[in-house]
């Protein structure tokens, strides 16, 4: 996740400096969605574990 | 309990979306915090698994009422989850969401404890009836 964040930040800077603001925004959004999917998977795993442990 | 889990997940998503809409550059930091909290929370829970199994063994060997233990364990789980989520919300700069979640968790725990209060009331009524 941190690696994706760093790569997206660098890409964002490069694209912004070269005058491609729209592509920079799209890159940021794509990275955000990818990381959000990863986080959602982790949260889902945590919830499943809590459900099984605490009998929710 | 499904509704409670959905509410917690909704609050976390709302926190991330509020960052996205505000246009700040902290999205990835916040997502990383949430992801790491989920991972570390999962590891902590896996360590707690043996303790909870032992508590259940004690309950069986002590011939205690299982319903009460279930309520207790659920309350612990709700408390842990709400505390972690509220802290993440506070870190994200949206403490109001965390506070609302804590209020919701308190209400859910109270709702879970109603059968226990009813049994206590019946017990008191029984004792008073005998006097």
PDB file of N, CA and C in Angstrom, chain B residues 20-80:
ATOM      1  N   UNK B  20     -11.207  12.157   0.289  1.00  0.00           N
ATOM      2  CA  UNK B  20     -11.146  12.250  -1.172  1.00  0.00           C
ATOM      3  C   UNK B  20     -11.827  13.524  -1.649  1.00  0.00           C
ATOM      4  N   UNK B  21     -12.978  13.793  -1.059  1.00  0.00           N
ATOM      5  CA  UNK B  21     -13.739  14.964  -1.486  1.00  0.00           C
ATOM      6  C   UNK B  21     -13.050  16.262  -1.086  1.00  0.00           C
ATOM      7  N   UNK B  22     -12.356  16.248   0.049  1.00  0.00           N
ATOM      8  CA  UNK B  22     -11.686  17.474   0.484  1.00  0.00           C
ATOM      9  C   UNK B  22     -10.435  17.744  -0.348  1.00  0.00           C
ATOM     10  N   UNK B  23      -9.991  16.760  -1.122  1.00  0.00           N
ATOM     11  CA  UNK B  23      -8.872  16.978  -2.040  1.00  0.00           C
ATOM     12  C   UNK B  23      -7.521  17.004  -1.366  1.00  0.00           C
ATOM     13  N   UNK B  24      -7.418  16.528  -0.162  1.00  0.00           N
ATOM     14  CA  UNK B  24      -6.136  16.488   0.533  1.00  0.00           C
ATOM     15  C   UNK B  24      -5.252  15.381  -0.011  1.00  0.00           C
ATOM     16  N   UNK B  25      -3.979  15.442   0.296  1.00  0.00           N
ATOM     17  CA  UNK B  25      -3.056  14.416  -0.204  1.00  0.00           C
ATOM     18  C   UNK B  25      -2.801  13.318   0.806  1.00  0.00           C
ATOM     19  N   UNK B  26      -3.718  13.208   1.763  1.00  0.00           N
ATOM     20  CA  UNK B  26      -3.486  12.240   2.842  1.00  0.00           C
ATOM     21  C   UNK B  26      -4.209  10.914   2.618  1.00  0.00           C
ATOM     22  N   UNK B  27      -4.779  10.723   1.418  1.00  0.00           N
ATOM     23  CA  UNK B  27      -5.582   9.523   1.182  1.00  0.00           C
ATOM     24  C   UNK B  27      -4.800   8.250   1.486  1.00  0.00           C
ATOM     25  N   UNK B  28      -3.611   8.188   0.897  1.00  0.00           N
ATOM     26  CA  UNK B  28      -2.850   6.949   0.996  1.00  0.00           C
ATOM     27  C   UNK B  28      -2.367   6.717   2.429  1.00  0.00           C
ATOM     28  N   UNK B  29      -2.035   7.798   3.116  1.00  0.00           N
ATOM     29  CA  UNK B  29      -1.601   7.652   4.509  1.00  0.00           C
ATOM     30  C   UNK B  29      -2.739   7.092   5.360  1.00  0.00           C
ATOM     31  N   UNK B  30      -3.952   7.627   5.127  1.00  0.00           N
ATOM     32  CA  UNK B  30      -5.101   7.158   5.901  1.00  0.00           C
ATOM     33  C   UNK B  30      -5.441   5.713   5.552  1.00  0.00           C
ATOM     34  N   UNK B  31      -5.395   5.401   4.236  1.00  0.00           N
ATOM     35  CA  UNK B  31      -5.675   4.024   3.813  1.00  0.00           C
ATOM     36  C   UNK B  31      -4.648   3.064   4.401  1.00  0.00           C
ATOM     37  N   UNK B  32      -3.411   3.522   4.420  1.00  0.00           N
ATOM     38  CA  UNK B  32      -2.345   2.695   5.002  1.00  0.00           C
ATOM     39  C   UNK B  32      -2.606   2.459   6.486  1.00  0.00           C
ATOM     40  N   UNK B  33      -3.039   3.525   7.191  1.00  0.00           N
ATOM     41  CA  UNK B  33      -3.357   3.385   8.624  1.00  0.00           C
ATOM     42  C   UNK B  33      -4.469   2.356   8.831  1.00  0.00           C
ATOM     43  N   UNK B  34      -5.525   2.479   8.016  1.00  0.00           N
ATOM     44  CA  UNK B  34      -6.654   1.554   8.153  1.00  0.00           C
ATOM     45  C   UNK B  34      -6.205   0.120   7.861  1.00  0.00           C
ATOM     46  N   UNK B  35      -5.430  -0.044   6.787  1.00  0.00           N
ATOM     47  CA  UNK B  35      -4.954  -1.383   6.418  1.00  0.00           C
ATOM     48  C   UNK B  35      -4.070  -1.989   7.489  1.00  0.00           C
ATOM     49  N   UNK B  36      -3.143  -1.183   8.011  1.00  0.00           N
ATOM     50  CA  UNK B  36      -2.242  -1.693   9.048  1.00  0.00           C
ATOM     51  C   UNK B  36      -3.019  -2.020  10.317  1.00  0.00           C
ATOM     52  N   UNK B  37      -3.985  -1.154  10.668  1.00  0.00           N
ATOM     53  CA  UNK B  37      -4.811  -1.423  11.857  1.00  0.00           C
ATOM     54  C   UNK B  37      -5.573  -2.733  11.688  1.00  0.00           C
ATOM     55  N   UNK B  38      -6.105  -2.972  10.475  1.00  0.00           N
ATOM     56  CA  UNK B  38      -6.843  -4.215  10.223  1.00  0.00           C
ATOM     57  C   UNK B  38      -5.916  -5.419  10.350  1.00  0.00           C
ATOM     58  N   UNK B  39      -4.715  -5.302   9.778  1.00  0.00           N
ATOM     59  CA  UNK B  39      -3.757  -6.429   9.832  1.00  0.00           C
ATOM     60  C   UNK B  39      -3.330  -6.715  11.278  1.00  0.00           C
ATOM     61  N   UNK B  40      -2.934  -5.649  11.976  1.00  0.00           N
ATOM     62  CA  UNK B  40      -2.440  -5.834  13.345  1.00  0.00           C
ATOM     63  C   UNK B  40      -3.579  -6.287  14.269  1.00  0.00           C
ATOM     64  N   UNK B  41      -4.782  -5.738  14.023  1.00  0.00           N
ATOM     65  CA  UNK B  41      -5.945  -6.186  14.799  1.00  0.00           C
ATOM     66  C   UNK B  41      -6.216  -7.661  14.586  1.00  0.00           C
ATOM     67  N   UNK B  42      -6.076  -8.114  13.343  1.00  0.00           N
ATOM     68  CA  UNK B  42      -6.252  -9.540  13.040  1.00  0.00           C
ATOM     69  C   UNK B  42      -5.232 -10.389  13.759  1.00  0.00           C
ATOM     70  N   UNK B  43      -3.987  -9.919  13.785  1.00  0.00           N
ATOM     71  CA  UNK B  43      -2.922 -10.676  14.485  1.00  0.00           C
ATOM     72  C   UNK B  43      -3.218 -10.727  15.985  1.00  0.00           C
ATOM     73  N   UNK B  44      -3.632  -9.570  16.541  1.00  0.00           N
ATOM     74  CA  UNK B  44      -3.953  -9.523  17.981  1.00  0.00           C
ATOM     75  C   UNK B  44      -5.100 -10.471  18.308  1.00  0.00           C
ATOM     76  N   UNK B  45      -6.097 -10.504  17.421  1.00  0.00           N
ATOM     77  CA  UNK B  45      -7.245 -11.396  17.657  1.00  0.00           C
ATOM     78  C   UNK B  45      -6.841 -12.860  17.572  1.00  0.00           C
ATOM     79  N   UNK B  46      -5.927 -13.170  16.645  1.00  0.00           N
ATOM     80  CA  UNK B  46      -5.489 -14.567  16.541  1.00  0.00           C
ATOM     81  C   UNK B  46      -4.760 -15.001  17.811  1.00  0.00           C
ATOM     82  N   UNK B  47      -4.058 -14.035  18.457  1.00  0.00           N
ATOM     83  CA  UNK B  47      -3.415 -14.364  19.739  1.00  0.00           C
ATOM     84  C   UNK B  47      -4.455 -14.521  20.845  1.00  0.00           C
ATOM     85  N   UNK B  48      -5.554 -13.755  20.730  1.00  0.00           N
ATOM     86  CA  UNK B  48      -6.606 -13.824  21.759  1.00  0.00           C
ATOM     87  C   UNK B  48      -7.429 -15.107  21.653  1.00  0.00           C
ATOM     88  N   UNK B  49      -7.328 -15.777  20.493  1.00  0.00           N
ATOM     89  CA  UNK B  49      -8.162 -16.953  20.227  1.00  0.00           C
ATOM     90  C   UNK B  49      -7.984 -18.026  21.309  1.00  0.00           C
ATOM     91  N   UNK B  50      -6.721 -18.277  21.690  1.00  0.00           N
ATOM     92  CA  UNK B  50      -6.461 -19.333  22.679  1.00  0.00           C
ATOM     93  C   UNK B  50      -7.046 -18.938  24.045  1.00  0.00           C
ATOM     94  N   UNK B  51      -6.955 -17.634  24.386  1.00  0.00           N
ATOM     95  CA  UNK B  51      -7.519 -17.170  25.661  1.00  0.00           C
ATOM     96  C   UNK B  51      -9.033 -17.354  25.677  1.00  0.00           C
ATOM     97  N   UNK B  52      -9.678 -17.026  24.551  1.00  0.00           N
ATOM     98  CA  UNK B  52     -11.132 -17.162  24.480  1.00  0.00           C
ATOM     99  C   UNK B  52     -11.554 -18.633  24.535  1.00  0.00           C
ATOM    100  N   UNK B  53     -10.753 -19.498  23.891  1.00  0.00           N
ATOM    101  CA  UNK B  53     -11.039 -20.942  23.966  1.00  0.00           C
ATOM    102  C   UNK B  53     -10.933 -21.416  25.412  1.00  0.00           C
ATOM    103  N   UNK B  54      -9.944 -20.908  26.124  1.00  0.00           N
ATOM    104  CA  UNK B  54      -9.763 -21.287  27.526  1.00  0.00           C
ATOM    105  C   UNK B  54     -10.940 -20.806  28.381  1.00  0.00           C
ATOM    106  N   UNK B  55     -11.413 -19.581  28.090  1.00  0.00           N
ATOM    107  CA  UNK B  55     -12.572 -19.048  28.835  1.00  0.00           C
ATOM    108  C   UNK B  55     -13.797 -19.938  28.598  1.00  0.00           C
ATOM    109  N   UNK B  56     -13.963 -20.395  27.341  1.00  0.00           N
ATOM    110  CA  UNK B  56     -15.103 -21.281  27.029  1.00  0.00           C
ATOM    111  C   UNK B  56     -14.954 -22.626  27.735  1.00  0.00           C
ATOM    112  N   UNK B  57     -13.712 -23.125  27.816  1.00  0.00           N
ATOM    113  CA  UNK B  57     -13.472 -24.380  28.545  1.00  0.00           C
ATOM    114  C   UNK B  57     -13.831 -24.216  30.014  1.00  0.00           C
ATOM    115  N   UNK B  58     -13.452 -23.044  30.593  1.00  0.00           N
ATOM    116  CA  UNK B  58     -13.784 -22.766  31.999  1.00  0.00           C
ATOM    117  C   UNK B  58     -15.294 -22.729  32.191  1.00  0.00           C
ATOM    118  N   UNK B  59     -15.974 -22.124  31.214  1.00  0.00           N
ATOM    119  CA  UNK B  59     -17.439 -22.030  31.289  1.00  0.00           C
ATOM    120  C   UNK B  59     -18.070 -23.420  31.273  1.00  0.00           C
ATOM    121  N   UNK B  60     -17.542 -24.301  30.412  1.00  0.00           N
ATOM    122  CA  UNK B  60     -18.090 -25.667  30.320  1.00  0.00           C
ATOM    123  C   UNK B  60     -17.785 -26.446  31.599  1.00  0.00           C
ATOM    124  N   UNK B  61     -16.533 -26.345  32.082  1.00  0.00           N
ATOM    125  CA  UNK B  61     -16.166 -27.109  33.276  1.00  0.00           C
ATOM    126  C   UNK B  61     -16.846 -26.552  34.529  1.00  0.00           C
ATOM    127  N   UNK B  62     -17.117 -25.264  34.542  1.00  0.00           N
ATOM    128  CA  UNK B  62     -17.817 -24.661  35.682  1.00  0.00           C
ATOM    129  C   UNK B  62     -19.324 -24.764  35.581  1.00  0.00           C
ATOM    130  N   UNK B  63     -19.789 -25.327  34.460  1.00  0.00           N
ATOM    131  CA  UNK B  63     -21.236 -25.511  34.219  1.00  0.00           C
ATOM    132  C   UNK B  63     -21.994 -24.181  34.328  1.00  0.00           C
ATOM    133  N   UNK B  64     -21.394 -23.148  33.751  1.00  0.00           N
ATOM    134  CA  UNK B  64     -22.015 -21.817  33.801  1.00  0.00           C
ATOM    135  C   UNK B  64     -22.962 -21.632  32.624  1.00  0.00           C
ATOM    136  N   UNK B  65     -23.818 -20.639  32.751  1.00  0.00           N
ATOM    137  CA  UNK B  65     -24.769 -20.334  31.674  1.00  0.00           C
ATOM    138  C   UNK B  65     -24.025 -19.764  30.464  1.00  0.00           C
ATOM    139  N   UNK B  66     -24.176 -20.420  29.325  1.00  0.00           N
ATOM    140  CA  UNK B  66     -23.460 -20.005  28.114  1.00  0.00           C
ATOM    141  C   UNK B  66     -23.952 -18.700  27.535  1.00  0.00           C
ATOM    142  N   UNK B  67     -25.226 -18.382  27.722  1.00  0.00           N
ATOM    143  CA  UNK B  67     -25.795 -17.153  27.145  1.00  0.00           C
ATOM    144  C   UNK B  67     -25.111 -15.903  27.707  1.00  0.00           C
ATOM    145  N   UNK B  68     -24.830 -15.930  29.010  1.00  0.00           N
ATOM    146  CA  UNK B  68     -24.205 -14.769  29.654  1.00  0.00           C
ATOM    147  C   UNK B  68     -22.787 -14.546  29.120  1.00  0.00           C
ATOM    148  N   UNK B  69     -22.067 -15.661  28.930  1.00  0.00           N
ATOM    149  CA  UNK B  69     -20.704 -15.563  28.408  1.00  0.00           C
ATOM    150  C   UNK B  69     -20.715 -15.019  26.984  1.00  0.00           C
ATOM    151  N   UNK B  70     -21.711 -15.442  26.194  1.00  0.00           N
ATOM    152  CA  UNK B  70     -21.819 -14.948  24.820  1.00  0.00           C
ATOM    153  C   UNK B  70     -22.009 -13.432  24.809  1.00  0.00           C
ATOM    154  N   UNK B  71     -22.884 -12.949  25.709  1.00  0.00           N
ATOM    155  CA  UNK B  71     -23.127 -11.500  25.799  1.00  0.00           C
ATOM    156  C   UNK B  71     -21.833 -10.770  26.174  1.00  0.00           C
ATOM    157  N   UNK B  72     -21.113 -11.349  27.122  1.00  0.00           N
ATOM    158  CA  UNK B  72     -19.853 -10.750  27.575  1.00  0.00           C
ATOM    159  C   UNK B  72     -18.839 -10.682  26.433  1.00  0.00           C
ATOM    160  N   UNK B  73     -18.699 -11.779  25.708  1.00  0.00           N
ATOM    161  CA  UNK B  73     -17.727 -11.817  24.606  1.00  0.00           C
ATOM    162  C   UNK B  73     -18.117 -10.856  23.485  1.00  0.00           C
ATOM    163  N   UNK B  74     -19.423 -10.820  23.179  1.00  0.00           N
ATOM    164  CA  UNK B  74     -19.885  -9.888  22.146  1.00  0.00           C
ATOM    165  C   UNK B  74     -19.595  -8.443  22.553  1.00  0.00           C
ATOM    166  N   UNK B  75     -19.815  -8.141  23.836  1.00  0.00           N
ATOM    167  CA  UNK B  75     -19.552  -6.776  24.318  1.00  0.00           C
ATOM    168  C   UNK B  75     -18.079  -6.427  24.182  1.00  0.00           C
ATOM    169  N   UNK B  76     -17.213  -7.393  24.494  1.00  0.00           N
ATOM    170  CA  UNK B  76     -15.766  -7.163  24.356  1.00  0.00           C
ATOM    171  C   UNK B  76     -15.416  -6.899  22.894  1.00  0.00           C
ATOM    172  N   UNK B  77     -15.977  -7.710  22.004  1.00  0.00           N
ATOM    173  CA  UNK B  77     -15.717  -7.544  20.571  1.00  0.00           C
ATOM    174  C   UNK B  77     -16.183  -6.202  20.052  1.00  0.00           C
ATOM    175  N   UNK B  78     -17.383  -5.808  20.444  1.00  0.00           N
ATOM    176  CA  UNK B  78     -17.925  -4.510  20.007  1.00  0.00           C
ATOM    177  C   UNK B  78     -17.064  -3.373  20.561  1.00  0.00           C
ATOM    178  N   UNK B  79     -16.666  -3.489  21.814  1.00  0.00           N
ATOM    179  CA  UNK B  79     -15.836  -2.461  22.436  1.00  0.00           C
ATOM    180  C   UNK B  79     -14.504  -2.298  21.715  1.00  0.00           C
ATOM    181  N   UNK B  80     -13.861  -3.435  21.413  1.00  0.00           N
ATOM    182  CA  UNK B  80     -12.571  -3.386  20.716  1.00  0.00           C
ATOM    183  C   UNK B  80     -12.709  -2.743  19.340  1.00  0.00           C
TER     184      UNK B  80
END
